[in-house]
Amino acid sequence: MAAMSREVRRIVVAHLASLHMPVPKIADELGVSRETVRRDLLDAPPPAPTAATPDAAPDVAGGKALVLRLDAPMRASLAVLREVCNGPDTEAQNVAAARAAIHATADTIRERTFART
C-alpha cells in the first residue's frame, strides 16, 4: 500500500483530532511520529467553505457540488490520475479521476482504521 501524501495525511490528522483522538493514537494509527502529527495539526487544512464564501459549492440536484480550482498543481495531479486509464483531458474524465482518488483514499483510511481495531 502506498504512503499517503502530506496533504492527505494532514486532512486525516485534522479529522482524527476533530474526533478527539489523542496525538499518540493518531501517530500510531498513521505510522508517523508524534511530532509529525503535532506539525500537521499546526498546519491543518483550512475549514471547508461556508455558504457565505465565494467558493461555496452551488446547489445541484441531489445535493451540493464540489468545486475545485484547476490550478497548475491540480491539473498535474489530474493528469497523473487520468494517465492510469488513458483518459482525455475532459471535464467528465477529471470528475471521474477525482471521484476515484477520493474513494481510494477513503478506502485506504478505512482499511487502516479497521485493521487496527
Short mmCIF file of the N, C-alpha and C atoms (twelve columns), coordinates in Angstrom:
data_MODEL
# 
_entry.id   MODEL 
# 
loop_
_atom_site.group_PDB 
_atom_site.id 
_atom_site.type_symbol 
_atom_site.label_atom_id 
_atom_site.label_alt_id 
_atom_site.label_comp_id 
_atom_site.label_asym_id 
_atom_site.label_seq_id 
_atom_site.Cartn_x 
_atom_site.Cartn_y 
_atom_site.Cartn_z 
_atom_site.pdbx_PDB_model_num 
ATOM 1   N N  . MET A 1   0.846   -1.171 0.000   1 
ATOM 2   C CA . MET A 1   0.000   0.000  0.000   1 
ATOM 3   C C  . MET A 1   0.895   1.239  0.000   1 
ATOM 4   N N  . ALA A 2   0.592   2.172  -0.873  1 
ATOM 5   C CA . ALA A 2   1.400   3.384  -0.990  1 
ATOM 6   C C  . ALA A 2   1.155   4.310  0.198   1 
ATOM 7   N N  . ALA A 3   2.208   5.032  0.556   1 
ATOM 8   C CA . ALA A 3   2.071   6.000  1.639   1 
ATOM 9   C C  . ALA A 3   1.197   7.156  1.163   1 
ATOM 10  N N  . MET A 4   0.460   7.733  2.095   1 
ATOM 11  C CA . MET A 4   -0.391  8.850  1.691   1 
ATOM 12  C C  . MET A 4   0.438   10.123 1.590   1 
ATOM 13  N N  . SER A 5   -0.007  11.027 0.751   1 
ATOM 14  C CA . SER A 5   0.705   12.287 0.570   1 
ATOM 15  C C  . SER A 5   0.590   13.136 1.832   1 
ATOM 16  N N  . ARG A 6   1.443   14.128 1.937   1 
ATOM 17  C CA . ARG A 6   1.420   15.028 3.092   1 
ATOM 18  C C  . ARG A 6   0.064   15.722 3.200   1 
ATOM 19  N N  . GLU A 7   -0.475  16.168 2.053   1 
ATOM 20  C CA . GLU A 7   -1.772  16.862 2.073   1 
ATOM 21  C C  . GLU A 7   -2.867  15.948 2.616   1 
ATOM 22  N N  . VAL A 8   -2.901  14.716 2.124   1 
ATOM 23  C CA . VAL A 8   -3.928  13.770 2.580   1 
ATOM 24  C C  . VAL A 8   -3.732  13.470 4.058   1 
ATOM 25  N N  . ARG A 9   -2.457  13.247 4.460   1 
ATOM 26  C CA . ARG A 9   -2.180  12.944 5.871   1 
ATOM 27  C C  . ARG A 9   -2.665  14.080 6.759   1 
ATOM 28  N N  . ARG A 10  -2.426  15.325 6.360   1 
ATOM 29  C CA . ARG A 10  -2.866  16.463 7.177   1 
ATOM 30  C C  . ARG A 10  -4.378  16.495 7.319   1 
ATOM 31  N N  . ILE A 11  -5.073  16.158 6.261   1 
ATOM 32  C CA . ILE A 11  -6.542  16.114 6.323   1 
ATOM 33  C C  . ILE A 11  -6.991  15.013 7.275   1 
ATOM 34  N N  . VAL A 12  -6.351  13.855 7.165   1 
ATOM 35  C CA . VAL A 12  -6.702  12.721 8.037   1 
ATOM 36  C C  . VAL A 12  -6.392  13.062 9.490   1 
ATOM 37  N N  . VAL A 13  -5.229  13.661 9.733   1 
ATOM 38  C CA . VAL A 13  -4.851  14.056 11.098  1 
ATOM 39  C C  . VAL A 13  -5.885  15.034 11.659  1 
ATOM 40  N N  . ALA A 14  -6.262  16.028 10.867  1 
ATOM 41  C CA . ALA A 14  -7.252  17.006 11.329  1 
ATOM 42  C C  . ALA A 14  -8.581  16.327 11.642  1 
ATOM 43  N N  . HIS A 15  -8.963  15.378 10.800  1 
ATOM 44  C CA . HIS A 15  -10.223 14.664 11.029  1 
ATOM 45  C C  . HIS A 15  -10.172 13.850 12.319  1 
ATOM 46  N N  . LEU A 16  -9.096  13.084 12.494  1 
ATOM 47  C CA . LEU A 16  -8.984  12.262 13.703  1 
ATOM 48  C C  . LEU A 16  -8.916  13.134 14.959  1 
ATOM 49  N N  . ALA A 17  -8.226  14.257 14.867  1 
ATOM 50  C CA . ALA A 17  -8.172  15.180 16.007  1 
ATOM 51  C C  . ALA A 17  -9.555  15.752 16.303  1 
ATOM 52  N N  . SER A 18  -10.345 15.999 15.251  1 
ATOM 53  C CA . SER A 18  -11.704 16.519 15.468  1 
ATOM 54  C C  . SER A 18  -12.582 15.495 16.170  1 
ATOM 55  N N  . LEU A 19  -12.182 14.216 16.097  1 
ATOM 56  C CA . LEU A 19  -12.900 13.146 16.804  1 
ATOM 57  C C  . LEU A 19  -12.331 12.931 18.203  1 
ATOM 58  N N  . HIS A 20  -11.468 13.866 18.626  1 
ATOM 59  C CA . HIS A 20  -10.844 13.867 19.949  1 
ATOM 60  C C  . HIS A 20  -9.890  12.685 20.164  1 
ATOM 61  N N  . MET A 21  -9.294  12.203 19.069  1 
ATOM 62  C CA . MET A 21  -8.290  11.144 19.195  1 
ATOM 63  C C  . MET A 21  -6.989  11.799 19.660  1 
ATOM 64  N N  . PRO A 22  -6.331  11.248 20.669  1 
ATOM 65  C CA . PRO A 22  -5.091  11.847 21.168  1 
ATOM 66  C C  . PRO A 22  -3.948  11.710 20.153  1 
ATOM 67  N N  . VAL A 23  -2.997  12.641 20.243  1 
ATOM 68  C CA . VAL A 23  -1.864  12.675 19.319  1 
ATOM 69  C C  . VAL A 23  -1.129  11.333 19.251  1 
ATOM 70  N N  . PRO A 24  -0.815  10.690 20.386  1 
ATOM 71  C CA . PRO A 24  -0.103  9.410  20.287  1 
ATOM 72  C C  . PRO A 24  -0.883  8.348  19.506  1 
ATOM 73  N N  . LYS A 25  -2.192  8.320  19.690  1 
ATOM 74  C CA . LYS A 25  -3.025  7.334  18.973  1 
ATOM 75  C C  . LYS A 25  -3.060  7.644  17.483  1 
ATOM 76  N N  . ILE A 26  -3.155  8.931  17.128  1 
ATOM 77  C CA . ILE A 26  -3.133  9.319  15.708  1 
ATOM 78  C C  . ILE A 26  -1.803  8.903  15.091  1 
ATOM 79  N N  . ALA A 27  -0.710  9.172  15.806  1 
ATOM 80  C CA . ALA A 27  0.616   8.815  15.302  1 
ATOM 81  C C  . ALA A 27  0.715   7.310  15.066  1 
ATOM 82  N N  . ASP A 28  0.252   6.523  16.024  1 
ATOM 83  C CA . ASP A 28  0.275   5.066  15.875  1 
ATOM 84  C C  . ASP A 28  -0.598  4.624  14.705  1 
ATOM 85  N N  . GLU A 29  -1.765  5.209  14.606  1 
ATOM 86  C CA . GLU A 29  -2.722  4.840  13.560  1 
ATOM 87  C C  . GLU A 29  -2.148  5.081  12.171  1 
ATOM 88  N N  . LEU A 30  -1.443  6.191  12.008  1 
ATOM 89  C CA . LEU A 30  -0.930  6.556  10.685  1 
ATOM 90  C C  . LEU A 30  0.513   6.122  10.455  1 
ATOM 91  N N  . GLY A 31  1.151   5.602  11.495  1 
ATOM 92  C CA . GLY A 31  2.524   5.156  11.344  1 
ATOM 93  C C  . GLY A 31  3.519   6.289  11.180  1 
ATOM 94  N N  . VAL A 32  3.259   7.412  11.859  1 
ATOM 95  C CA . VAL A 32  4.160   8.564  11.816  1 
ATOM 96  C C  . VAL A 32  4.527   8.941  13.245  1 
ATOM 97  N N  . SER A 33  5.468   9.862  13.387  1 
ATOM 98  C CA . SER A 33  5.875   10.282 14.731  1 
ATOM 99  C C  . SER A 33  4.845   11.235 15.339  1 
ATOM 100 N N  . ARG A 34  4.912   11.355 16.642  1 
ATOM 101 C CA . ARG A 34  4.027   12.298 17.339  1 
ATOM 102 C C  . ARG A 34  4.333   13.723 16.896  1 
ATOM 103 N N  . GLU A 35  5.610   14.007 16.647  1 
ATOM 104 C CA . GLU A 35  5.991   15.351 16.200  1 
ATOM 105 C C  . GLU A 35  5.383   15.658 14.832  1 
ATOM 106 N N  . THR A 36  5.329   14.670 13.958  1 
ATOM 107 C CA . THR A 36  4.702   14.865 12.644  1 
ATOM 108 C C  . THR A 36  3.228   15.209 12.820  1 
ATOM 109 N N  . VAL A 37  2.552   14.504 13.717  1 
ATOM 110 C CA . VAL A 37  1.133   14.785 13.968  1 
ATOM 111 C C  . VAL A 37  0.975   16.203 14.517  1 
ATOM 112 N N  . ARG A 38  1.835   16.594 15.443  1 
ATOM 113 C CA . ARG A 38  1.748   17.949 16.004  1 
ATOM 114 C C  . ARG A 38  1.944   19.006 14.922  1 
ATOM 115 N N  . ARG A 39  2.943   18.779 14.046  1 
ATOM 116 C CA . ARG A 39  3.168   19.730 12.946  1 
ATOM 117 C C  . ARG A 39  1.959   19.777 12.019  1 
ATOM 118 N N  . ASP A 40  1.401   18.601 11.717  1 
ATOM 119 C CA . ASP A 40  0.231   18.562 10.845  1 
ATOM 120 C C  . ASP A 40  -0.945  19.318 11.452  1 
ATOM 121 N N  . LEU A 41  -1.103  19.224 12.765  1 
ATOM 122 C CA . LEU A 41  -2.194  19.945 13.412  1 
ATOM 123 C C  . LEU A 41  -1.971  21.457 13.353  1 
ATOM 124 N N  . LEU A 42  -0.719  21.879 13.430  1 
ATOM 125 C CA . LEU A 42  -0.423  23.306 13.311  1 
ATOM 126 C C  . LEU A 42  -0.659  23.801 11.895  1 
ATOM 127 N N  . ASP A 43  -0.436  22.923 10.914  1 
ATOM 128 C CA . ASP A 43  -0.617  23.267 9.505   1 
ATOM 129 C C  . ASP A 43  -1.900  22.678 8.950   1 
ATOM 130 N N  . ALA A 44  -2.897  22.526 9.808   1 
ATOM 131 C CA . ALA A 44  -4.149  21.879 9.399   1 
ATOM 132 C C  . ALA A 44  -4.760  22.602 8.213   1 
ATOM 133 N N  . PRO A 45  -5.484  21.858 7.362   1 
ATOM 134 C CA . PRO A 45  -6.130  22.492 6.216   1 
ATOM 135 C C  . PRO A 45  -7.180  23.494 6.680   1 
ATOM 136 N N  . PRO A 46  -7.446  24.500 5.861   1 
ATOM 137 C CA . PRO A 46  -8.474  25.467 6.243   1 
ATOM 138 C C  . PRO A 46  -9.832  24.786 6.303   1 
ATOM 139 N N  . PRO A 47  -10.743 25.342 7.093   1 
ATOM 140 C CA . PRO A 47  -12.079 24.742 7.174   1 
ATOM 141 C C  . PRO A 47  -12.779 24.805 5.819   1 
ATOM 142 N N  . ALA A 48  -13.710 23.905 5.641   1 
ATOM 143 C CA . ALA A 48  -14.482 23.881 4.392   1 
ATOM 144 C C  . ALA A 48  -15.226 25.193 4.213   1 
ATOM 145 N N  . PRO A 49  -15.408 25.637 2.964   1 
ATOM 146 C CA . PRO A 49  -16.108 26.895 2.738   1 
ATOM 147 C C  . PRO A 49  -17.551 26.831 3.218   1 
ATOM 148 N N  . THR A 50  -18.028 27.952 3.687   1 
ATOM 149 C CA . THR A 50  -19.430 28.042 4.102   1 
ATOM 150 C C  . THR A 50  -20.226 28.680 2.973   1 
ATOM 151 N N  . ALA A 51  -21.530 28.735 3.137   1 
ATOM 152 C CA . ALA A 51  -22.393 29.298 2.091   1 
ATOM 153 C C  . ALA A 51  -22.058 30.754 1.797   1 
ATOM 154 N N  . ALA A 52  -21.457 31.456 2.761   1 
ATOM 155 C CA . ALA A 52  -21.134 32.866 2.559   1 
ATOM 156 C C  . ALA A 52  -19.830 33.056 1.778   1 
ATOM 157 N N  . THR A 53  -19.075 31.978 1.584   1 
ATOM 158 C CA . THR A 53  -17.801 32.070 0.888   1 
ATOM 159 C C  . THR A 53  -18.025 32.026 -0.611  1 
ATOM 160 N N  . PRO A 54  -17.289 32.829 -1.387  1 
ATOM 161 C CA . PRO A 54  -17.486 32.825 -2.826  1 
ATOM 162 C C  . PRO A 54  -17.240 31.467 -3.477  1 
ATOM 163 N N  . ASP A 55  -16.368 30.628 -2.883  1 
ATOM 164 C CA . ASP A 55  -16.076 29.324 -3.459  1 
ATOM 165 C C  . ASP A 55  -17.067 28.252 -3.031  1 
ATOM 166 N N  . ALA A 56  -18.101 28.629 -2.306  1 
ATOM 167 C CA . ALA A 56  -19.057 27.629 -1.828  1 
ATOM 168 C C  . ALA A 56  -19.674 26.896 -3.007  1 
ATOM 169 N N  . ALA A 57  -19.934 25.622 -2.810  1 
ATOM 170 C CA . ALA A 57  -20.485 24.795 -3.878  1 
ATOM 171 C C  . ALA A 57  -21.934 25.173 -4.152  1 
ATOM 172 N N  . PRO A 58  -22.297 25.237 -5.422  1 
ATOM 173 C CA . PRO A 58  -23.686 25.556 -5.762  1 
ATOM 174 C C  . PRO A 58  -24.590 24.358 -5.498  1 
ATOM 175 N N  . ASP A 59  -25.864 24.634 -5.246  1 
ATOM 176 C CA . ASP A 59  -26.825 23.555 -5.091  1 
ATOM 177 C C  . ASP A 59  -27.085 22.927 -6.453  1 
ATOM 178 N N  . VAL A 60  -27.114 21.620 -6.479  1 
ATOM 179 C CA . VAL A 60  -27.454 20.887 -7.692  1 
ATOM 180 C C  . VAL A 60  -28.430 19.801 -7.297  1 
ATOM 181 N N  . ALA A 61  -29.045 19.174 -8.284  1 
ATOM 182 C CA . ALA A 61  -29.990 18.104 -7.988  1 
ATOM 183 C C  . ALA A 61  -29.302 17.034 -7.153  1 
ATOM 184 N N  . GLY A 62  -29.909 16.648 -6.058  1 
ATOM 185 C CA . GLY A 62  -29.351 15.598 -5.219  1 
ATOM 186 C C  . GLY A 62  -28.330 16.080 -4.204  1 
ATOM 187 N N  . GLY A 63  -28.105 17.363 -4.073  1 
ATOM 188 C CA . GLY A 63  -27.148 17.850 -3.081  1 
ATOM 189 C C  . GLY A 63  -26.264 18.950 -3.620  1 
ATOM 190 N N  . LYS A 64  -25.148 19.166 -2.958  1 
ATOM 191 C CA . LYS A 64  -24.213 20.206 -3.366  1 
ATOM 192 C C  . LYS A 64  -23.139 19.619 -4.263  1 
ATOM 193 N N  . ALA A 65  -22.597 20.455 -5.119  1 
ATOM 194 C CA . ALA A 65  -21.489 20.057 -5.982  1 
ATOM 195 C C  . ALA A 65  -20.184 20.443 -5.301  1 
ATOM 196 N N  . LEU A 66  -19.151 19.691 -5.567  1 
ATOM 197 C CA . LEU A 66  -17.824 20.015 -5.069  1 
ATOM 198 C C  . LEU A 66  -17.120 20.792 -6.172  1 
ATOM 199 N N  . VAL A 67  -16.659 21.995 -5.849  1 
ATOM 200 C CA . VAL A 67  -15.998 22.839 -6.840  1 
ATOM 201 C C  . VAL A 67  -14.522 22.938 -6.482  1 
ATOM 202 N N  . LEU A 68  -13.661 22.576 -7.425  1 
ATOM 203 C CA . LEU A 68  -12.221 22.654 -7.217  1 
ATOM 204 C C  . LEU A 68  -11.615 23.612 -8.230  1 
ATOM 205 N N  . ARG A 69  -10.694 24.441 -7.771  1 
ATOM 206 C CA . ARG A 69  -9.962  25.300 -8.701  1 
ATOM 207 C C  . ARG A 69  -8.947  24.439 -9.441  1 
ATOM 208 N N  . LEU A 70  -8.917  24.552 -10.745 1 
ATOM 209 C CA . LEU A 70  -7.968  23.774 -11.534 1 
ATOM 210 C C  . LEU A 70  -6.707  24.587 -11.783 1 
ATOM 211 N N  . ASP A 71  -5.944  24.780 -10.710 1 
ATOM 212 C CA . ASP A 71  -4.663  25.463 -10.848 1 
ATOM 213 C C  . ASP A 71  -3.642  24.478 -11.419 1 
ATOM 214 N N  . ALA A 72  -2.434  24.920 -11.633 1 
ATOM 215 C CA . ALA A 72  -1.410  24.078 -12.260 1 
ATOM 216 C C  . ALA A 72  -1.143  22.783 -11.473 1 
ATOM 217 N N  . PRO A 73  -0.974  22.835 -10.137 1 
ATOM 218 C CA . PRO A 73  -0.742  21.580 -9.412  1 
ATOM 219 C C  . PRO A 73  -1.927  20.611 -9.508  1 
ATOM 220 N N  . MET A 74  -3.146  21.145 -9.470  1 
ATOM 221 C CA . MET A 74  -4.327  20.274 -9.563  1 
ATOM 222 C C  . MET A 74  -4.405  19.648 -10.950 1 
ATOM 223 N N  . ARG A 75  -4.117  20.433 -11.993 1 
ATOM 224 C CA . ARG A 75  -4.121  19.889 -13.359 1 
ATOM 225 C C  . ARG A 75  -3.080  18.785 -13.506 1 
ATOM 226 N N  . ALA A 76  -1.892  18.999 -12.916 1 
ATOM 227 C CA . ALA A 76  -0.835  17.987 -12.993 1 
ATOM 228 C C  . ALA A 76  -1.267  16.708 -12.274 1 
ATOM 229 N N  . SER A 77  -1.898  16.853 -11.122 1 
ATOM 230 C CA . SER A 77  -2.376  15.678 -10.379 1 
ATOM 231 C C  . SER A 77  -3.464  14.952 -11.148 1 
ATOM 232 N N  . LEU A 78  -4.377  15.693 -11.745 1 
ATOM 233 C CA . LEU A 78  -5.435  15.060 -12.538 1 
ATOM 234 C C  . LEU A 78  -4.848  14.337 -13.748 1 
ATOM 235 N N  . ALA A 79  -3.810  14.909 -14.344 1 
ATOM 236 C CA . ALA A 79  -3.166  14.263 -15.492 1 
ATOM 237 C C  . ALA A 79  -2.589  12.905 -15.084 1 
ATOM 238 N N  . VAL A 80  -1.989  12.843 -13.897 1 
ATOM 239 C CA . VAL A 80  -1.442  11.573 -13.407 1 
ATOM 240 C C  . VAL A 80  -2.569  10.565 -13.220 1 
ATOM 241 N N  . LEU A 81  -3.663  11.005 -12.627 1 
ATOM 242 C CA . LEU A 81  -4.787  10.096 -12.400 1 
ATOM 243 C C  . LEU A 81  -5.422  9.634  -13.710 1 
ATOM 244 N N  . ARG A 82  -5.568  10.557 -14.676 1 
ATOM 245 C CA . ARG A 82  -6.151  10.186 -15.974 1 
ATOM 246 C C  . ARG A 82  -5.242  9.235  -16.731 1 
ATOM 247 N N  . GLU A 83  -3.941  9.372  -16.537 1 
ATOM 248 C CA . GLU A 83  -2.963  8.538  -17.236 1 
ATOM 249 C C  . GLU A 83  -3.193  7.059  -16.947 1 
ATOM 250 N N  . VAL A 84  -3.671  6.746  -15.763 1 
ATOM 251 C CA . VAL A 84  -3.912  5.352  -15.384 1 
ATOM 252 C C  . VAL A 84  -4.909  4.704  -16.334 1 
ATOM 253 N N  . CYS A 85  -5.914  5.458  -16.737 1 
ATOM 254 C CA . CYS A 85  -6.940  4.887  -17.626 1 
ATOM 255 C C  . CYS A 85  -6.865  5.459  -19.036 1 
ATOM 256 N N  . ASN A 86  -5.766  6.148  -19.360 1 
ATOM 257 C CA . ASN A 86  -5.574  6.741  -20.691 1 
ATOM 258 C C  . ASN A 86  -6.736  7.639  -21.092 1 
ATOM 259 N N  . GLY A 87  -7.269  8.385  -20.125 1 
ATOM 260 C CA . GLY A 87  -8.409  9.246  -20.401 1 
ATOM 261 C C  . GLY A 87  -8.001  10.608 -20.943 1 
ATOM 262 N N  . PRO A 88  -8.843  11.202 -21.762 1 
ATOM 263 C CA . PRO A 88  -8.564  12.535 -22.297 1 
ATOM 264 C C  . PRO A 88  -8.773  13.611 -21.231 1 
ATOM 265 N N  . ASP A 89  -8.282  14.799 -21.491 1 
ATOM 266 C CA . ASP A 89  -8.437  15.925 -20.566 1 
ATOM 267 C C  . ASP A 89  -9.793  16.577 -20.798 1 
ATOM 268 N N  . THR A 90  -10.824 15.916 -20.278 1 
ATOM 269 C CA . THR A 90  -12.180 16.448 -20.389 1 
ATOM 270 C C  . THR A 90  -12.748 16.626 -18.985 1 
ATOM 271 N N  . GLU A 91  -13.794 17.402 -18.883 1 
ATOM 272 C CA . GLU A 91  -14.416 17.602 -17.572 1 
ATOM 273 C C  . GLU A 91  -14.901 16.275 -16.992 1 
ATOM 274 N N  . ALA A 92  -15.510 15.450 -17.825 1 
ATOM 275 C CA . ALA A 92  -16.023 14.159 -17.348 1 
ATOM 276 C C  . ALA A 92  -14.889 13.275 -16.833 1 
ATOM 277 N N  . GLN A 93  -13.766 13.231 -17.551 1 
ATOM 278 C CA . GLN A 93  -12.633 12.420 -17.109 1 
ATOM 279 C C  . GLN A 93  -12.028 12.978 -15.831 1 
ATOM 280 N N  . ASN A 94  -11.951 14.302 -15.716 1 
ATOM 281 C CA . ASN A 94  -11.416 14.916 -14.497 1 
ATOM 282 C C  . ASN A 94  -12.304 14.606 -13.298 1 
ATOM 283 N N  . VAL A 95  -13.608 14.670 -13.499 1 
ATOM 284 C CA . VAL A 95  -14.546 14.338 -12.419 1 
ATOM 285 C C  . VAL A 95  -14.375 12.871 -12.028 1 
ATOM 286 N N  . ALA A 96  -14.301 11.993 -13.022 1 
ATOM 287 C CA . ALA A 96  -14.143 10.566 -12.740 1 
ATOM 288 C C  . ALA A 96  -12.831 10.298 -12.005 1 
ATOM 289 N N  . ALA A 97  -11.749 10.958 -12.428 1 
ATOM 290 C CA . ALA A 97  -10.448 10.767 -11.776 1 
ATOM 291 C C  . ALA A 97  -10.484 11.268 -10.335 1 
ATOM 292 N N  . ALA A 98  -11.082 12.429 -10.109 1 
ATOM 293 C CA . ALA A 98  -11.164 12.988 -8.756  1 
ATOM 294 C C  . ALA A 98  -12.011 12.095 -7.857  1 
ATOM 295 N N  . ARG A 99  -13.146 11.631 -8.366  1 
ATOM 296 C CA . ARG A 99  -14.007 10.742 -7.578  1 
ATOM 297 C C  . ARG A 99  -13.278 9.450  -7.212  1 
ATOM 298 N N  . ALA A 100 -12.573 8.871  -8.189  1 
ATOM 299 C CA . ALA A 100 -11.854 7.624  -7.935  1 
ATOM 300 C C  . ALA A 100 -10.769 7.827  -6.881  1 
ATOM 301 N N  . ALA A 101 -10.056 8.955  -6.958  1 
ATOM 302 C CA . ALA A 101 -8.994  9.233  -5.987  1 
ATOM 303 C C  . ALA A 101 -9.571  9.436  -4.586  1 
ATOM 304 N N  . ILE A 102 -10.683 10.131 -4.494  1 
ATOM 305 C CA . ILE A 102 -11.323 10.359 -3.189  1 
ATOM 306 C C  . ILE A 102 -11.780 9.029  -2.589  1 
ATOM 307 N N  . HIS A 103 -12.418 8.202  -3.409  1 
ATOM 308 C CA . HIS A 103 -12.876 6.897  -2.917  1 
ATOM 309 C C  . HIS A 103 -11.697 6.019  -2.504  1 
ATOM 310 N N  . ALA A 104 -10.632 6.005  -3.309  1 
ATOM 311 C CA . ALA A 104 -9.463  5.177  -2.993  1 
ATOM 312 C C  . ALA A 104 -8.802  5.633  -1.700  1 
ATOM 313 N N  . THR A 105 -8.710  6.943  -1.505  1 
ATOM 314 C CA . THR A 105 -8.115  7.468  -0.278  1 
ATOM 315 C C  . THR A 105 -8.968  7.092  0.928   1 
ATOM 316 N N  . ALA A 106 -10.274 7.248  0.805   1 
ATOM 317 C CA . ALA A 106 -11.174 6.893  1.905   1 
ATOM 318 C C  . ALA A 106 -11.098 5.393  2.205   1 
ATOM 319 N N  . ASP A 107 -11.017 4.568  1.163   1 
ATOM 320 C CA . ASP A 107 -10.910 3.116  1.371   1 
ATOM 321 C C  . ASP A 107 -9.628  2.776  2.113   1 
ATOM 322 N N  . THR A 108 -8.527  3.435  1.761   1 
ATOM 323 C CA . THR A 108 -7.247  3.203  2.428   1 
ATOM 324 C C  . THR A 108 -7.348  3.561  3.902   1 
ATOM 325 N N  . ILE A 109 -7.980  4.680  4.199   1 
ATOM 326 C CA . ILE A 109 -8.143  5.110  5.594   1 
ATOM 327 C C  . ILE A 109 -9.027  4.121  6.342   1 
ATOM 328 N N  . ARG A 110 -10.108 3.675  5.717   1 
ATOM 329 C CA . ARG A 110 -10.988 2.693  6.358   1 
ATOM 330 C C  . ARG A 110 -10.233 1.397  6.654   1 
ATOM 331 N N  . GLU A 111 -9.445  0.933  5.680   1 
ATOM 332 C CA . GLU A 111 -8.680  -0.307 5.876   1 
ATOM 333 C C  . GLU A 111 -7.718  -0.175 7.037   1 
ATOM 334 N N  . ARG A 112 -7.025  0.955  7.116   1 
ATOM 335 C CA . ARG A 112 -6.073  1.165  8.201   1 
ATOM 336 C C  . ARG A 112 -6.792  1.228  9.539   1 
ATOM 337 N N  . THR A 113 -7.935  1.886  9.560   1 
ATOM 338 C CA . THR A 113 -8.684  2.033  10.808  1 
ATOM 339 C C  . THR A 113 -9.216  0.685  11.267  1 
ATOM 340 N N  . PHE A 114 -9.823  -0.089 10.361  1 
ATOM 341 C CA . PHE A 114 -10.401 -1.369 10.747  1 
ATOM 342 C C  . PHE A 114 -9.329  -2.409 11.030  1 
ATOM 343 N N  . ALA A 115 -8.184  -2.314 10.381  1 
ATOM 344 C CA . ALA A 115 -7.111  -3.282 10.589  1 
ATOM 345 C C  . ALA A 115 -6.528  -3.163 12.000  1 
ATOM 346 N N  . ARG A 116 -6.626  -2.000 12.588  1 
ATOM 347 C CA . ARG A 116 -6.040  -1.780 13.909  1 
ATOM 348 C C  . ARG A 116 -7.043  -1.945 15.043  1 
ATOM 349 N N  . THR A 117 -8.307  -2.157 14.709  1 
ATOM 350 C CA . THR A 117 -9.303  -2.321 15.783  1 
ATOM 351 C C  . THR A 117 -9.567  -3.764 16.073  1 
# 
